[in-house]
Coordinates of C-alpha atoms and ligand atoms in Angstrom, one line a residue:
M1 CA -66.9 -36.5 -135.8
R2 CA -68.4 -39.7 -134.6
L3 CA -65.8 -41.7 -136.4
F4 CA -63.1 -39.6 -134.8
L5 CA -64.5 -40.2 -131.3
A6 CA -64.7 -43.9 -131.9
F7 CA -61.1 -43.9 -133.0
L8 CA -60.1 -42.0 -129.9
L9 CA -61.9 -44.5 -127.7
L10 CA -60.1 -47.3 -129.4
L11 CA -56.8 -45.6 -128.9
T12 CA -57.3 -45.0 -125.2
A13 CA -58.7 -48.5 -124.8
N14 CA -55.5 -49.9 -126.3
L15 CA -53.3 -47.8 -124.1
S16 CA -55.0 -48.8 -120.9
Q17 CA -54.8 -52.5 -121.9
A18 CA -51.1 -52.3 -122.8
Q19 CA -49.9 -55.9 -122.5
L20 CA -46.5 -57.4 -122.6
L21 CA -45.4 -61.0 -122.4
I22 CA -41.7 -61.7 -121.7
R23 CA -41.1 -65.3 -122.8
N24 CA -38.6 -67.8 -121.4
A25 CA -36.3 -65.5 -119.4
T26 CA -34.4 -66.4 -116.2
V27 CA -36.0 -64.4 -113.5
I28 CA -33.8 -62.9 -110.7
D29 CA -35.8 -63.6 -107.5
V30 CA -34.3 -61.1 -105.2
E31 CA -36.3 -62.2 -102.2
T32 CA -35.2 -65.9 -102.3
K33 CA -31.8 -65.2 -103.9
K34 CA -32.7 -67.7 -106.7
L35 CA -32.4 -67.8 -110.4
L36 CA -35.7 -69.1 -111.8
P37 CA -35.1 -70.4 -115.3
A38 CA -37.6 -70.5 -118.3
Q39 CA -40.2 -68.1 -116.8
D40 CA -42.8 -66.1 -118.7
V41 CA -43.8 -62.8 -117.2
L42 CA -47.1 -61.2 -118.2
V43 CA -47.5 -57.4 -117.8
Q44 CA -50.9 -55.8 -117.9
D45 CA -51.8 -52.2 -117.2
G46 CA -48.3 -51.4 -115.8
R47 CA -48.4 -54.3 -113.3
I48 CA -47.0 -57.8 -113.2
A49 CA -50.1 -59.9 -113.9
A50 CA -48.7 -63.4 -114.0
I51 CA -45.4 -65.3 -113.7
G52 CA -44.9 -69.0 -114.7
K53 CA -43.9 -71.4 -117.3
K54 CA -45.5 -71.3 -120.8
L55 CA -48.3 -68.8 -119.9
A56 CA -51.1 -68.6 -122.4
A57 CA -50.7 -65.4 -124.6
P58 CA -53.6 -63.0 -124.5
Q59 CA -54.8 -61.5 -127.8
N60 CA -52.7 -58.6 -129.2
V61 CA -50.0 -59.0 -126.6
Q62 CA -46.5 -57.7 -127.4
V63 CA -44.2 -60.7 -127.0
I64 CA -40.5 -60.2 -126.1
D65 CA -38.3 -63.3 -126.4
G66 CA -36.3 -63.6 -123.2
T67 CA -34.4 -66.8 -124.2
G68 CA -30.9 -66.7 -122.9
K69 CA -31.7 -63.4 -121.1
F70 CA -32.1 -62.4 -117.4
L71 CA -35.0 -60.5 -116.0
A72 CA -34.3 -58.4 -112.9
P73 CA -36.4 -55.9 -111.1
G74 CA -35.5 -52.3 -112.2
W75 CA -32.6 -50.9 -110.3
V76 CA -33.3 -48.3 -107.5
D77 CA -31.0 -45.4 -106.6
A78 CA -32.0 -44.6 -103.0
H79 CA -30.1 -41.3 -102.7
V80 CA -30.2 -38.6 -105.4
H81 CA -30.8 -34.9 -105.5
F82 CA -32.5 -33.3 -108.6
F83 CA -31.7 -29.7 -107.4
Q84 CA -28.0 -30.6 -107.9
S85 CA -26.6 -31.2 -111.4
G86 CA -23.4 -33.0 -110.5
G87 CA -21.4 -30.0 -112.0
I88 CA -19.0 -27.6 -110.4
Y89 CA -21.6 -24.7 -109.9
T90 CA -24.1 -26.8 -108.0
R91 CA -22.9 -26.4 -104.4
P92 CA -21.8 -22.8 -103.8
D93 CA -21.3 -23.7 -100.1
A94 CA -18.5 -26.1 -101.1
I95 CA -17.0 -24.0 -103.8
D96 CA -18.3 -20.5 -104.5
L97 CA -18.2 -19.8 -108.2
R98 CA -21.3 -17.7 -108.4
K99 CA -19.5 -14.9 -110.0
Y100 CA -19.0 -17.2 -113.0
K101 CA -22.4 -18.7 -113.0
P102 CA -25.2 -17.3 -110.7
Y103 CA -26.8 -20.0 -108.5
E104 CA -30.2 -18.9 -109.9
D105 CA -29.0 -20.0 -113.3
E106 CA -27.9 -23.3 -112.0
I107 CA -31.3 -24.0 -110.4
K108 CA -33.0 -23.0 -113.6
W109 CA -30.8 -25.4 -115.5
T110 CA -31.5 -28.3 -113.1
H111 CA -35.2 -27.8 -113.6
Q112 CA -34.9 -27.6 -117.4
N113 CA -32.8 -30.8 -117.3
M114 CA -34.8 -32.9 -114.9
E115 CA -36.4 -34.8 -117.8
N116 CA -33.0 -35.3 -119.4
F117 CA -31.7 -36.8 -116.2
L118 CA -34.7 -39.0 -115.8
R119 CA -34.3 -40.4 -119.3
R120 CA -30.7 -41.2 -118.5
Y121 CA -31.7 -43.1 -115.3
T122 CA -34.2 -45.2 -117.3
S123 CA -31.7 -45.8 -120.0
A124 CA -29.3 -47.2 -117.3
G125 CA -32.1 -49.6 -116.0
I126 CA -32.7 -47.4 -112.9
T127 CA -36.5 -47.3 -112.8
S128 CA -36.9 -45.8 -109.3
V129 CA -35.1 -42.8 -107.8
I130 CA -35.3 -41.5 -104.3
D131 CA -34.6 -37.8 -103.9
V132 CA -33.7 -37.3 -100.3
G133 CA -33.6 -33.5 -100.2
A134 CA -35.4 -31.3 -102.8
T135 CA -37.3 -28.1 -102.9
V136 CA -41.0 -27.1 -103.1
N137 CA -40.5 -26.3 -106.8
F138 CA -39.0 -29.8 -107.5
L139 CA -41.9 -31.4 -105.6
K140 CA -44.2 -29.7 -108.0
Q141 CA -42.2 -30.8 -111.0
R142 CA -42.1 -34.4 -109.7
D143 CA -45.8 -34.8 -110.3
S144 CA -45.5 -34.0 -114.1
F145 CA -43.5 -37.2 -114.6
R146 CA -45.8 -39.6 -112.9
T147 CA -47.3 -41.2 -115.9
K148 CA -44.4 -40.7 -118.3
G149 CA -43.0 -44.0 -119.7
Y150 CA -39.5 -42.5 -120.1
A151 CA -39.3 -41.4 -116.5
P152 CA -38.4 -43.6 -113.4
S153 CA -40.8 -43.4 -110.5
V154 CA -39.6 -40.5 -108.4
Y155 CA -39.9 -40.5 -104.6
M156 CA -39.0 -37.1 -103.1
T157 CA -38.8 -35.1 -99.9
G158 CA -39.3 -31.4 -99.6
P159 CA -36.4 -29.2 -98.3
L160 CA -34.1 -30.8 -95.8
L161 CA -35.0 -29.8 -92.3
T162 CA -31.6 -28.8 -90.9
T163 CA -29.8 -28.0 -87.7
W164 CA -27.6 -25.7 -89.7
E165 CA -27.9 -23.9 -93.1
P166 CA -25.2 -22.7 -95.4
Q167 CA -25.8 -19.0 -96.0
Q168 CA -25.5 -19.4 -99.8
F169 CA -28.9 -21.1 -99.9
K170 CA -30.8 -18.6 -97.8
G171 CA -33.7 -16.6 -99.1
L172 CA -34.4 -18.7 -102.2
K173 CA -38.0 -19.2 -101.3
D174 CA -39.5 -22.2 -103.1
D175 CA -36.1 -23.0 -104.6
E176 CA -34.6 -23.2 -101.1
P177 CA -33.3 -26.8 -100.3
F178 CA -33.0 -26.2 -96.6
Y179 CA -35.3 -25.1 -93.8
E180 CA -33.2 -24.3 -90.7
M181 CA -34.8 -25.3 -87.4
K182 CA -34.1 -23.2 -84.3
T183 CA -36.9 -24.4 -82.1
V184 CA -39.2 -27.4 -81.8
E185 CA -42.0 -25.2 -83.0
D186 CA -40.0 -24.6 -86.2
A187 CA -39.4 -28.3 -86.5
R188 CA -43.2 -29.0 -86.4
A189 CA -44.0 -26.1 -88.6
Y190 CA -41.6 -27.1 -91.3
V191 CA -43.0 -30.6 -91.5
Q192 CA -46.5 -29.0 -91.8
K193 CA -45.3 -26.6 -94.4
Q194 CA -44.3 -29.4 -96.8
L195 CA -47.5 -31.4 -96.5
P196 CA -49.6 -29.5 -99.1
Y197 CA -46.9 -30.5 -101.7
K198 CA -47.3 -34.2 -100.8
P199 CA -43.7 -35.2 -100.1
D200 CA -43.1 -39.0 -100.2
F201 CA -41.2 -38.8 -96.9
I202 CA -39.4 -36.2 -94.7
K203 CA -35.7 -35.6 -94.5
I204 CA -33.5 -34.3 -91.7
W205 CA -30.0 -32.9 -92.1
Y206 CA -28.6 -33.7 -88.6
I207 CA -25.4 -31.6 -88.8
V208 CA -23.2 -31.2 -85.7
M209 CA -20.3 -28.8 -85.6
G210 CA -17.4 -28.3 -83.2
R211 CA -15.2 -30.7 -81.3
N212 CA -17.7 -32.2 -78.9
T213 CA -19.9 -34.2 -81.3
D214 CA -21.7 -36.0 -78.5
S215 CA -23.0 -32.9 -76.7
A216 CA -23.8 -31.1 -80.0
A217 CA -25.8 -34.2 -81.2
R218 CA -27.7 -34.2 -77.9
K219 CA -28.4 -30.5 -78.1
Y220 CA -30.2 -30.9 -81.4
L221 CA -32.0 -34.1 -80.5
P222 CA -35.3 -32.5 -79.5
L223 CA -35.5 -30.9 -83.0
V224 CA -34.9 -34.3 -84.6
Q225 CA -37.3 -36.0 -82.3
T226 CA -40.0 -33.4 -83.1
V227 CA -39.6 -33.8 -86.8
I228 CA -39.8 -37.6 -86.6
D229 CA -42.9 -37.5 -84.3
E230 CA -44.7 -35.0 -86.5
S231 CA -43.9 -36.9 -89.7
H232 CA -45.0 -40.3 -88.3
K233 CA -48.2 -38.7 -87.1
N234 CA -48.8 -37.7 -90.7
G235 CA -48.0 -41.1 -92.1
L236 CA -44.6 -40.1 -93.5
R237 CA -41.3 -41.9 -93.0
V238 CA -38.2 -40.0 -92.0
A239 CA -34.8 -40.1 -93.7
V240 CA -31.8 -38.7 -91.8
H241 CA -28.4 -37.5 -92.8
A242 CA -26.3 -38.6 -89.8
T243 CA -22.7 -39.5 -90.7
E244 CA -21.4 -39.8 -87.1
R245 CA -22.1 -42.9 -85.0
I246 CA -23.7 -40.8 -82.3
T247 CA -26.1 -38.8 -84.5
A248 CA -27.1 -42.0 -86.3
Q249 CA -27.7 -43.8 -83.0
L250 CA -29.7 -40.9 -81.5
A251 CA -31.7 -40.6 -84.8
V252 CA -32.6 -44.3 -84.9
E253 CA -33.5 -44.3 -81.2
A254 CA -35.8 -41.4 -81.9
G255 CA -37.5 -43.4 -84.7
A256 CA -35.7 -42.6 -87.9
D257 CA -36.5 -45.0 -90.7
F258 CA -33.8 -44.4 -93.2
L259 CA -30.2 -43.4 -92.8
V260 CA -29.0 -41.8 -96.0
H261 CA -25.3 -42.2 -95.4
G262 CA -22.9 -44.7 -93.8
I263 CA -21.0 -44.1 -90.6
E264 CA -17.6 -42.5 -91.2
D265 CA -16.3 -41.2 -87.9
E266 CA -15.7 -44.4 -85.9
P267 CA -16.0 -48.2 -86.2
V268 CA -19.5 -49.2 -85.2
D269 CA -20.0 -51.9 -82.5
A270 CA -22.3 -54.9 -82.2
A271 CA -24.9 -52.9 -80.2
F272 CA -25.2 -50.3 -82.9
V273 CA -25.6 -52.9 -85.6
K274 CA -28.3 -54.7 -83.6
L275 CA -30.1 -51.4 -83.0
L276 CA -30.4 -50.8 -86.7
K277 CA -31.4 -54.4 -87.4
D278 CA -34.0 -54.6 -84.7
K279 CA -35.6 -51.3 -85.8
K280 CA -35.5 -52.4 -89.5
V281 CA -33.7 -49.2 -90.4
V282 CA -32.5 -48.9 -94.1
L283 CA -29.1 -47.5 -94.6
S284 CA -27.6 -46.2 -97.8
P285 CA -23.8 -46.1 -97.5
T286 CA -23.0 -43.5 -100.3
L287 CA -19.4 -44.6 -100.7
V288 CA -18.2 -42.6 -103.7
V289 CA -19.6 -39.1 -103.2
A290 CA -16.8 -37.8 -100.9
G291 CA -14.0 -39.0 -103.2
N292 CA -15.7 -37.3 -106.1
Y293 CA -15.5 -34.0 -104.3
M294 CA -11.8 -34.7 -103.7
S295 CA -10.9 -35.7 -107.2
T296 CA -12.8 -32.7 -108.6
F297 CA -11.1 -30.2 -106.4
G298 CA -7.7 -31.9 -106.9
Q299 CA -8.3 -31.6 -110.7
E300 CA -7.7 -35.3 -111.1
Y301 CA -11.2 -36.3 -112.0
G302 CA -11.3 -39.4 -114.3
T303 CA -14.1 -39.8 -116.8
K304 CA -15.1 -43.5 -117.2
Q305 CA -16.7 -45.4 -120.0
H306 CA -20.1 -45.5 -118.3
D307 CA -19.9 -41.7 -117.9
F308 CA -19.8 -41.2 -121.7
K309 CA -22.7 -43.6 -121.9
Y310 CA -25.0 -42.2 -119.2
A311 CA -23.8 -39.0 -117.7
H312 CA -25.2 -35.6 -118.8
P313 CA -22.1 -34.1 -120.5
T314 CA -22.8 -30.5 -119.5
P315 CA -22.2 -30.8 -115.7
L316 CA -19.4 -33.3 -116.3
N317 CA -17.7 -30.8 -118.6
S318 CA -17.9 -28.2 -115.9
I319 CA -16.0 -30.5 -113.6
I320 CA -13.1 -30.7 -116.0
D321 CA -13.4 -26.9 -116.6
L322 CA -12.4 -26.2 -113.1
K323 CA -8.9 -25.9 -114.4
G324 CA -10.1 -23.2 -116.8
I325 CA -11.5 -20.9 -114.0
P326 CA -9.5 -17.7 -114.4
D327 CA -8.9 -17.2 -110.7
T328 CA -6.2 -19.9 -110.4
N329 CA -5.2 -18.7 -106.9
F330 CA -8.6 -19.7 -105.8
T331 CA -8.8 -23.0 -107.5
N332 CA -5.2 -23.9 -106.5
R333 CA -6.1 -23.5 -102.8
Y334 CA -8.6 -26.4 -103.3
K335 CA -5.9 -28.4 -105.0
T336 CA -3.5 -27.8 -102.1
Y337 CA -6.3 -28.7 -99.6
V338 CA -6.8 -32.0 -101.4
Q339 CA -3.1 -32.8 -101.4
G340 CA -2.9 -32.1 -97.6
N341 CA -6.0 -34.1 -96.7
R342 CA -5.5 -37.2 -98.8
S343 CA -4.6 -39.5 -96.0
S344 CA -7.3 -38.4 -93.6
A345 CA -9.9 -38.8 -96.5
S346 CA -8.7 -42.3 -97.1
A347 CA -8.9 -43.2 -93.4
T348 CA -12.5 -41.9 -93.3
D349 CA -13.2 -44.0 -96.5
S350 CA -11.9 -47.2 -95.0
I351 CA -14.0 -46.7 -91.8
L352 CA -17.0 -46.1 -93.9
R353 CA -16.3 -49.3 -95.9
S354 CA -15.5 -51.6 -93.0
N355 CA -18.7 -50.3 -91.2
L356 CA -20.7 -51.2 -94.2
K357 CA -19.3 -54.8 -94.1
K358 CA -20.2 -55.0 -90.4
L359 CA -23.7 -53.7 -91.0
I360 CA -24.5 -56.1 -93.8
D361 CA -23.0 -59.0 -92.0
G362 CA -25.2 -58.1 -89.0
G363 CA -28.4 -58.2 -91.1
V364 CA -29.0 -54.4 -91.6
I365 CA -31.0 -53.5 -94.7
I366 CA -28.5 -51.8 -97.1
A367 CA -29.8 -49.8 -100.1
T368 CA -27.6 -48.7 -103.0
G369 CA -27.5 -44.9 -103.2
T370 CA -25.1 -42.5 -104.9
D371 CA -25.9 -39.0 -103.6
A372 CA -25.9 -38.1 -107.3
G373 CA -26.1 -34.4 -108.1
N374 CA -23.3 -33.5 -105.7
I375 CA -20.2 -32.1 -107.3
G376 CA -18.6 -34.8 -109.3
T377 CA -21.2 -37.5 -108.6
Q378 CA -23.1 -37.7 -111.9
H379 CA -26.7 -38.7 -112.2
A380 CA -27.3 -42.2 -113.5
S381 CA -23.6 -43.1 -114.3
S382 CA -22.3 -42.8 -110.7
Y383 CA -24.6 -45.8 -109.9
F384 CA -22.1 -48.1 -111.4
D385 CA -19.2 -46.6 -109.4
E386 CA -21.2 -47.0 -106.2
L387 CA -21.8 -50.7 -106.9
K388 CA -18.2 -51.3 -107.6
A389 CA -17.2 -49.6 -104.3
M390 CA -19.9 -51.7 -102.4
K391 CA -18.5 -54.8 -103.9
E392 CA -15.0 -53.8 -102.9
S393 CA -16.3 -53.4 -99.4
G394 CA -17.2 -57.1 -99.3
L395 CA -20.8 -57.3 -100.4
D396 CA -21.5 -60.4 -102.5
M397 CA -23.5 -60.3 -105.8
W398 CA -26.8 -61.3 -104.2
Q399 CA -26.4 -58.6 -101.5
L400 CA -25.7 -56.1 -104.3
V401 CA -28.8 -57.1 -106.2
Q402 CA -31.0 -56.9 -103.1
A403 CA -29.5 -53.5 -102.1
S404 CA -30.3 -52.2 -105.6
T405 CA -33.9 -53.4 -105.8
I406 CA -36.1 -54.5 -102.9
N407 CA -34.0 -52.7 -100.3
G408 CA -34.4 -49.4 -102.2
A409 CA -38.1 -50.0 -102.1
K410 CA -37.9 -50.6 -98.4
A411 CA -36.2 -47.3 -97.9
V412 CA -39.4 -45.5 -98.8
G413 CA -41.7 -48.2 -97.3
K414 CA -42.9 -49.2 -100.8
D415 CA -41.7 -52.8 -101.0
A416 CA -45.2 -54.0 -101.6
E417 CA -45.4 -51.8 -104.6
F418 CA -42.0 -52.4 -106.4
G419 CA -38.5 -53.9 -106.0
S420 CA -39.1 -57.5 -106.9
I421 CA -40.7 -59.6 -109.6
K422 CA -44.0 -60.5 -107.9
K423 CA -47.6 -60.6 -109.2
G424 CA -49.3 -57.3 -108.6
K425 CA -46.1 -55.2 -108.3
R426 CA -45.3 -52.4 -110.7
A427 CA -43.8 -53.7 -113.9
D428 CA -40.4 -52.1 -113.5
L429 CA -37.9 -54.6 -115.0
V430 CA -34.5 -54.8 -116.7
L431 CA -34.0 -57.5 -119.3
L432 CA -30.3 -58.2 -119.3
N433 CA -28.2 -60.0 -121.9
K434 CA -26.1 -61.6 -119.3
N435 CA -26.4 -62.9 -115.8
P436 CA -26.0 -60.0 -113.2
I437 CA -25.0 -62.5 -110.5
D438 CA -21.8 -63.3 -112.5
D439 CA -20.4 -59.9 -113.0
L440 CA -21.2 -56.2 -112.3
A441 CA -20.3 -55.5 -115.9
N442 CA -23.5 -57.4 -116.9
W443 CA -25.7 -54.9 -115.0
N444 CA -25.7 -52.4 -117.8
N445 CA -25.6 -54.8 -120.6
I446 CA -29.3 -54.1 -121.2
D447 CA -31.6 -55.5 -123.9
R448 CA -34.7 -53.7 -122.8
V449 CA -36.0 -51.7 -119.9
I450 CA -39.6 -52.2 -118.9
N451 CA -40.6 -49.1 -117.1
K452 CA -44.1 -48.8 -115.6
G453 CA -45.1 -51.6 -117.9
T454 CA -43.7 -50.0 -121.1
A455 CA -40.8 -51.7 -122.9
V456 CA -38.1 -49.4 -124.2
K457 CA -34.7 -49.9 -125.8
P458 CA -32.1 -48.2 -123.6
D459 CA -30.8 -46.0 -126.4
S460 CA -34.2 -44.9 -127.7
V461 CA -35.2 -43.3 -124.4
M462 CA -32.3 -40.8 -124.4
R463 CA -32.9 -37.3 -125.8
N464 CA -29.9 -35.1 -126.6
S465 CA -30.5 -31.5 -127.4
P466 CA -28.1 -29.8 -130.0
A467 CA -26.2 -28.3 -127.0
D468 CA -25.9 -31.7 -125.3
L469 CA -24.4 -33.2 -128.4
A470 CA -21.8 -30.4 -128.7
D471 CA -21.0 -30.9 -125.0
Q472 CA -20.8 -34.7 -125.5
Q473 CA -18.0 -34.3 -128.1
L474 CA -16.3 -31.5 -126.1
L475 CA -16.2 -33.8 -123.0
A476 CA -14.7 -36.7 -124.9
Y477 CA -12.2 -34.3 -126.6
N478 CA -11.0 -33.2 -123.2
A479 CA -11.0 -36.7 -121.9
H480 CA -8.9 -37.7 -125.0
N481 CA -11.3 -40.5 -125.8
L482 CA -11.5 -40.7 -129.6
E483 CA -14.5 -43.2 -129.9
A484 CA -16.6 -41.3 -127.3
F485 CA -15.7 -38.1 -129.2
L486 CA -16.9 -39.6 -132.5
A487 CA -20.2 -41.0 -131.0
P488 CA -22.4 -37.9 -131.3
Y489 CA -21.4 -37.4 -135.0
A490 CA -23.4 -38.8 -137.9
E491 CA -21.8 -41.6 -139.9
D492 CA -21.8 -39.4 -143.0
V493 CA -20.6 -36.3 -141.1
E494 CA -19.1 -33.4 -143.2
I495 CA -16.5 -31.0 -141.9
Y496 CA -15.9 -27.8 -143.8
T497 CA -13.6 -24.8 -143.8
F498 CA -16.3 -22.1 -143.7
P499 CA -18.3 -21.6 -145.8
N500 CA -18.1 -24.5 -148.2
K501 CA -14.6 -26.2 -148.6
L502 CA -15.2 -29.8 -147.6
D503 CA -12.2 -31.2 -145.7
I504 CA -13.5 -34.4 -144.1
K505 CA -16.4 -36.7 -145.1
G506 CA -17.5 -39.6 -143.0
K507 CA -16.6 -40.9 -139.6
D508 CA -13.7 -43.0 -140.8
Q509 CA -11.9 -40.0 -142.3
M510 CA -12.8 -38.1 -139.1
R511 CA -11.3 -40.8 -137.0
K512 CA -8.0 -40.6 -138.9
A513 CA -8.0 -36.8 -138.7
Y514 CA -8.5 -36.7 -135.0
Q515 CA -5.8 -39.2 -134.0
F516 CA -4.1 -36.3 -132.2
L517 CA -6.6 -36.8 -129.4
N518 CA -4.6 -39.8 -128.4
T519 CA -1.2 -38.3 -128.9
T520 CA -1.5 -34.8 -127.4
P521 CA -1.4 -35.2 -123.7
K522 CA -2.0 -31.6 -122.7
L523 CA -4.9 -31.1 -125.1
Y524 CA -7.7 -29.1 -123.5
C525 CA -10.5 -27.2 -125.1
K526 CA -12.2 -24.5 -123.1
L527 CA -15.6 -23.2 -124.1
L528 CA -15.5 -19.4 -124.0
N529 CA -19.0 -18.8 -125.4
R530 CA -21.9 -20.5 -127.0
I531 CA -24.9 -19.5 -129.2
V532 CA -27.7 -22.0 -129.8
Q533 CA -30.2 -21.3 -132.5
G534 CA -32.5 -24.2 -133.4
N535 CA -30.3 -27.0 -134.7
I536 CA -27.2 -24.8 -134.9
V537 CA -24.6 -24.5 -132.1
I538 CA -21.8 -22.0 -132.4
D539 CA -18.9 -22.4 -130.0
H540 CA -16.0 -20.0 -129.3
E541 CA -13.1 -22.2 -128.1
E542 CA -9.7 -21.7 -126.6
V543 CA -7.5 -24.7 -127.3
W544 CA -4.4 -25.7 -125.3
G545 CA -1.9 -28.4 -125.9
F546 CA 0.0 -27.4 -129.1
G547 CA 3.0 -25.3 -128.0
N548 CA 2.9 -22.9 -125.1
K549 CA 0.1 -20.7 -126.2
P550 CA -3.6 -21.4 -126.9
F551 CA -5.2 -20.9 -130.2
Y552 CA -8.7 -19.6 -130.6
G553 CA -11.4 -20.9 -133.0
V554 CA -15.0 -20.9 -133.7
A555 CA -16.9 -24.2 -134.5
I556 CA -20.4 -24.2 -136.0
Y557 CA -22.2 -27.5 -135.4
E558 CA -25.3 -28.4 -137.5
I559 CA -27.5 -31.1 -136.0
E560 CA -29.7 -33.4 -137.9
A561 CA -31.7 -36.4 -136.7
G562 CA -30.1 -36.4 -133.2
K563 CA -26.5 -36.4 -134.6
I564 CA -23.9 -33.7 -135.5
K565 CA -24.2 -33.8 -139.3
R566 CA -22.0 -30.8 -140.4
V567 CA -19.2 -28.8 -138.8
Y568 CA -17.9 -25.5 -140.2
F569 CA -14.7 -23.9 -139.0
P570 CA -14.4 -20.2 -140.1
Q571 CA -10.8 -19.3 -140.8
Ligands
ZN601 ZN1 -27.5 -36.3 -100.2

């Protein structure tokens, strides 16, 4: 017993003294916009303990050779929502498919998969995520990840305090993402109601309807003002959804700290830019989210390479499955809407982008944020789409790096805690194989992620369940991407005609046998039903693309050591 206790003490002692020394890396100093060559960075107890040339190595320190590599602060996504999956069933107010999947099931799924999403963020080098609109139940779940090495640091609000609530979300109690304010008393009470769950900040959904935006915005201003005053009184910053110039202006004048979207209704003027700059407001432009709704509803969603790498395949599959929804009259109305609104959407997008350029040129603090979780905007992977859109809007590489690190920290008022490589800050770092200042493609060329002081290889942090693996290959099958399709299979995969006639052995044979993925343009596999039992996944599938009619089949996937090892097709 005594021996065991001594061993335990030793173990905990080692853990609390976890030390890491990164040798000879080029440090990306985001505050001075400088590359500092040949730096050693010592990490102790989850913090950056020292930075300099040729530091003395403490005993038992884990040494990582950074020669030829670049050390950046971990990336920050300043706008995500964990109550949303990124899939087609996640916003019944935008498209109501609750008869195919009840919203309660979607909420349950997002809770069950929060860990999975967090692992994907870490794997992508995103070590802090800011959830700007959650629920009481998600606030409770947030706390369970605080000390987990695989999870980014999560900053989260409670439900959005809103001037308007979509009816689909009413009555969900602690799963409700909105509290609708009718009076200033409501506004104050709803801030108070969140306090026991310790939100990191407070969020307002400043929604105005009707033609006269100006008068509607002014009508709701007392509610907005009350929330801001009550939050500040309790030491909490306030984030505001305000996509019109007037709502944004009124919110900032009322003391808002963080605008979670860009301005999309009119070009902003110099006075507006100066207002945001003087008040040190942080703005997250969220450039890609609207287009993702459009391409989803238009059934023209394109899956990209980084989606296969980082996105959760299940919600992404559901986006492609919109064309498989039986009520095609309903889904075609969305398609028609998209076709009819293409030019107005692109006009809005160009206002949004040119406003971003004016804001950054005028010295406003811009933070990279995706609005991930919304329909079509995938957790973790959409970050790289957002960066590309910001670059296209005219941000230079240093501006992008700052927006994705220190400015994200400023959004939640925690820039003394994280966001740059400084002594005393949390050791959230990405060790990159190539220089991120040269090319956006280098941002996810990651050697290691150091998260809360723990070094992880990006692949090792991911955990795919048997169902995730089945979904991963289904997604790639429908995207006609052969290599992504093969990725979840074991090198020595075996494919049988049920029960025991071996047809294919090994990935090379499989690659040859599935060449039709590249040559069958209408190929589409719809999942009709699924049974998961332990490491076995049984899918009932409807396959289109060969002739005018579908064929039906059953596939039995057997998973071993995180890969699909055997597949059986009953005849
Ligand atoms: Zn949002």
